[in-house]
Amino acid sequence: MAEQETDKGRRCMLVAASTVAGGIAVGVTAVPFVASMLPSERAKAAGAPVEADIGKLAPGERMTVEWRGKPVWIVRRTPEMLDSIKQSVDKVADPDSNKAMQPRYAANEFRSIKPEYLVLVGICTHLGCSPVDRFAAQAEAFAADWKGGFYCPCHGSLFDLAGRVFKNRPAPDNLIVPPHTFLSDTKILIGVDQGAEGAKGAA
Amino acid sequence: MTMAATKKEPVVIEGAGALNTPLSGLLTWVDQRFPLMSLWKDHLAEYYAPKNFNFWYYFGLLAMLILVLQIVTGIFLVMHYKPSAAEAFASVEYIMRDVPGGWLIRYMHSTGASAFFVVIYLHMFRGLMYGSYRAPRELVWIFGMIIYLCLMAEAFFGYLLPWGQMSYWGAQVIINLFDALPIIGPDLSTWIRGDFVVGDATLNRFFAFHVIAIPLALLALVGAHIMALHEVGSNNPDGVEIKENKNAAGKPVDGIPFHPYYTVKDSLGVVVFAFLFCMVMFFAPEMGGYFLEYNNFIPADPLKTPPHIAPVWYFTPYYSILRAVTEDFMFWLALGVAAYATLIVFTSRGCLSKILAVLIAPVVIFLMKGVGFGMTFTLFRGTFLEITLPLEAKVWGVILMGLATLIFFLLPWLDKSPVKSIRYKGVLSRWALTIFVAVFLILGYYGTQPVTDLGTLISQIGTLLYFAFFLLMPWYTQMEQTRPVPSRVTM
Ligand code: HEM
Ligand code: FES
């Protein structure tokens, strides 16, 4: 058979076409693998609202319930604690709760429906540790003129008793107030907005 | 007639006594079907290594040894370990208490993890001292750096597996780092977790990465690392290229065959290392809470962070950099960027770098919240691309931490000294390296401590010095007076 001359243009064209086709095939094949790492249907379905009984919560104390795998705190604030919130206005980064870190009905001075009861997701807005209580007004290693609030052990963010973050701390935002509603004077439903459909049904 | 195997010279073994004939025959048979002898020669018997290797040249081999140790001990741990949130913690305790010799295998693995980083940091420090990253060894260095990143990923994934308090909250914090990235952050971190919180899904995938994906990548990368090294040849404490000085037979006059010279020398290193390793493993496997943290002996509790969390020691320098970036620090960071751009504009020879400096610096400074021009922008409002500029200190902390690990990649191009080794570099390079090592250790120390004002201040100064070591390198390596490099290696 006679030696045929290579058609370089044609070969180049074929190589390019098969590279593109192969590249697309690889890309498309990656989709199910990447997608398989997304939260599963079961994970998405989890997260039903939880009910908290605050009947036994004493003034100045905190209780924790688990909602969507995260700690949710309920703090019953004393008048002194509420007073400390007024004093920290110029120390916190977002005193008026302008950023959407709470439902609209909690975007007020005390970031709560009833001033006495503070409901917060106990997860620091920096990198997700759970801050600890430092409710007493006393000199602390992290702040000499401490008026009471929360201290995040991980990178030292400070929050006042309304969950508002102090300025110049790693956490950028106030602690999140989850959707919640009062079913009665002693029962809070977490995960359902005040006045929403589910709230009435559950009550 | 059968097909002939590749025609090669029969293999001759010296000194095998009575076994000589059968052994030679077997090796010849294999060699005609597999490149046995050429591999042996290229990488051991006729791989010429500089004859002036010192203490610092033990650590590559020791790293290989630990890699094997980790894989072997890992296989035996997996036989008893259960990768599920409900069972993981108990299965590790089961290994420690009930599996015969299980405690030993686990301590070998956990001590091995820390030993790996000790050895790798010393190995990298050797590279910094002797300029081993410089041409023609850039790829050796780059493969090494990719190995380093994989190793950090491997350690991070592995640390979640015991499902203790530190495992849980450490993973929580590190995964949330990705959350800070603009636009893709929140979806990315959810994708990494496989759930909205760190949970069973997260543990399972970390297990998959820890026992299959990353070890495979590591093995391949170590292969590439060694192949690249053997292609160009080893550097040495003098930074002299031994290949430039060959004898009549074409062998480097300053080289000796790796086998038997360095195989014997390295065996001594292995014995000493094994001795030290066993001391730690048997007498101080927790190393005062640095190798195995005390809080990790408490099962993971998603509702309660331990009072003091810190990563394992080998991550703490970067962790300090992360914590150093507070709002107050942004001003100094911006000042640093501005000063660096000014330096480039006034002293750089290249025109392109000046243009880039003038274009990039203002953009970077603008993106820094609190020091920019006081404006905020929200782009693509209401779409999934929504992004608010400038970026907060938190995001910059994450960016700086990432850059602190990645900046090592640039070393081959930042070092412009006419000489390779610190032995012949000038006083500026010596001080720079000394300060850098000190800063790395100090940052490492503060990364293990709770936040204090003093610690934050020191970490901030450390962060600036850390980056200065790299970014100013093109200047100080060229300004200083170097010493003459000998033409032959010195012993
Ligand atoms: C699993 C991890 C690693 C293994 C098993 C490994 C193995 C080795 C071995 C066996 C050598 C030759 C012996 C020696 O010079 O000590 C070597 C050389 C080298 N390695 Fe690594 N290495 C690892 C990680 C790294 C890392 C993380 C870096 C740097 C980022 C690095 C950079 C280098 C350089 C620059 C050389 C050449 C040194 C010279 O010739 O002076 N290696 N490596
Ligand atoms: S996670 Fe709270 S300060 Fe970082």
PDB file of C-alpha atoms in Angstrom, chain A residues 43-51 66-69 189-192:
ATOM      1  CA  ALA A  43     -31.029  15.815  56.080  1.00  0.00           C
ATOM      2  CA  LYS A  44     -33.206  18.417  54.410  1.00  0.00           C
ATOM      3  CA  ALA A  45     -36.376  16.999  55.935  1.00  0.00           C
ATOM      4  CA  ALA A  46     -34.949  17.053  59.467  1.00  0.00           C
ATOM      5  CA  GLY A  47     -35.484  20.227  61.419  1.00  0.00           C
ATOM      6  CA  ALA A  48     -39.019  20.127  62.748  1.00  0.00           C
ATOM      7  CA  PRO A  49     -39.902  22.901  65.208  1.00  0.00           C
ATOM      8  CA  VAL A  50     -39.240  22.106  68.887  1.00  0.00           C
ATOM      9  CA  GLU A  51     -41.179  23.120  71.915  1.00  0.00           C
ATOM     10  CA  GLU A  66     -31.632  21.434  70.396  1.00  0.00           C
ATOM     11  CA  TRP A  67     -33.139  22.674  67.154  1.00  0.00           C
ATOM     12  CA  ARG A  68     -31.818  21.502  63.763  1.00  0.00           C
ATOM     13  CA  GLY A  69     -28.753  20.059  65.499  1.00  0.00           C
ATOM     14  CA  LEU A 189     -42.149  26.952  69.911  1.00  0.00           C
ATOM     15  CA  ILE A 190     -38.811  27.313  68.132  1.00  0.00           C
ATOM     16  CA  GLY A 191     -38.672  27.162  64.367  1.00  0.00           C
ATOM     17  CA  VAL A 192     -42.029  28.783  63.652  1.00  0.00           C
TER      18      VAL A 192
END
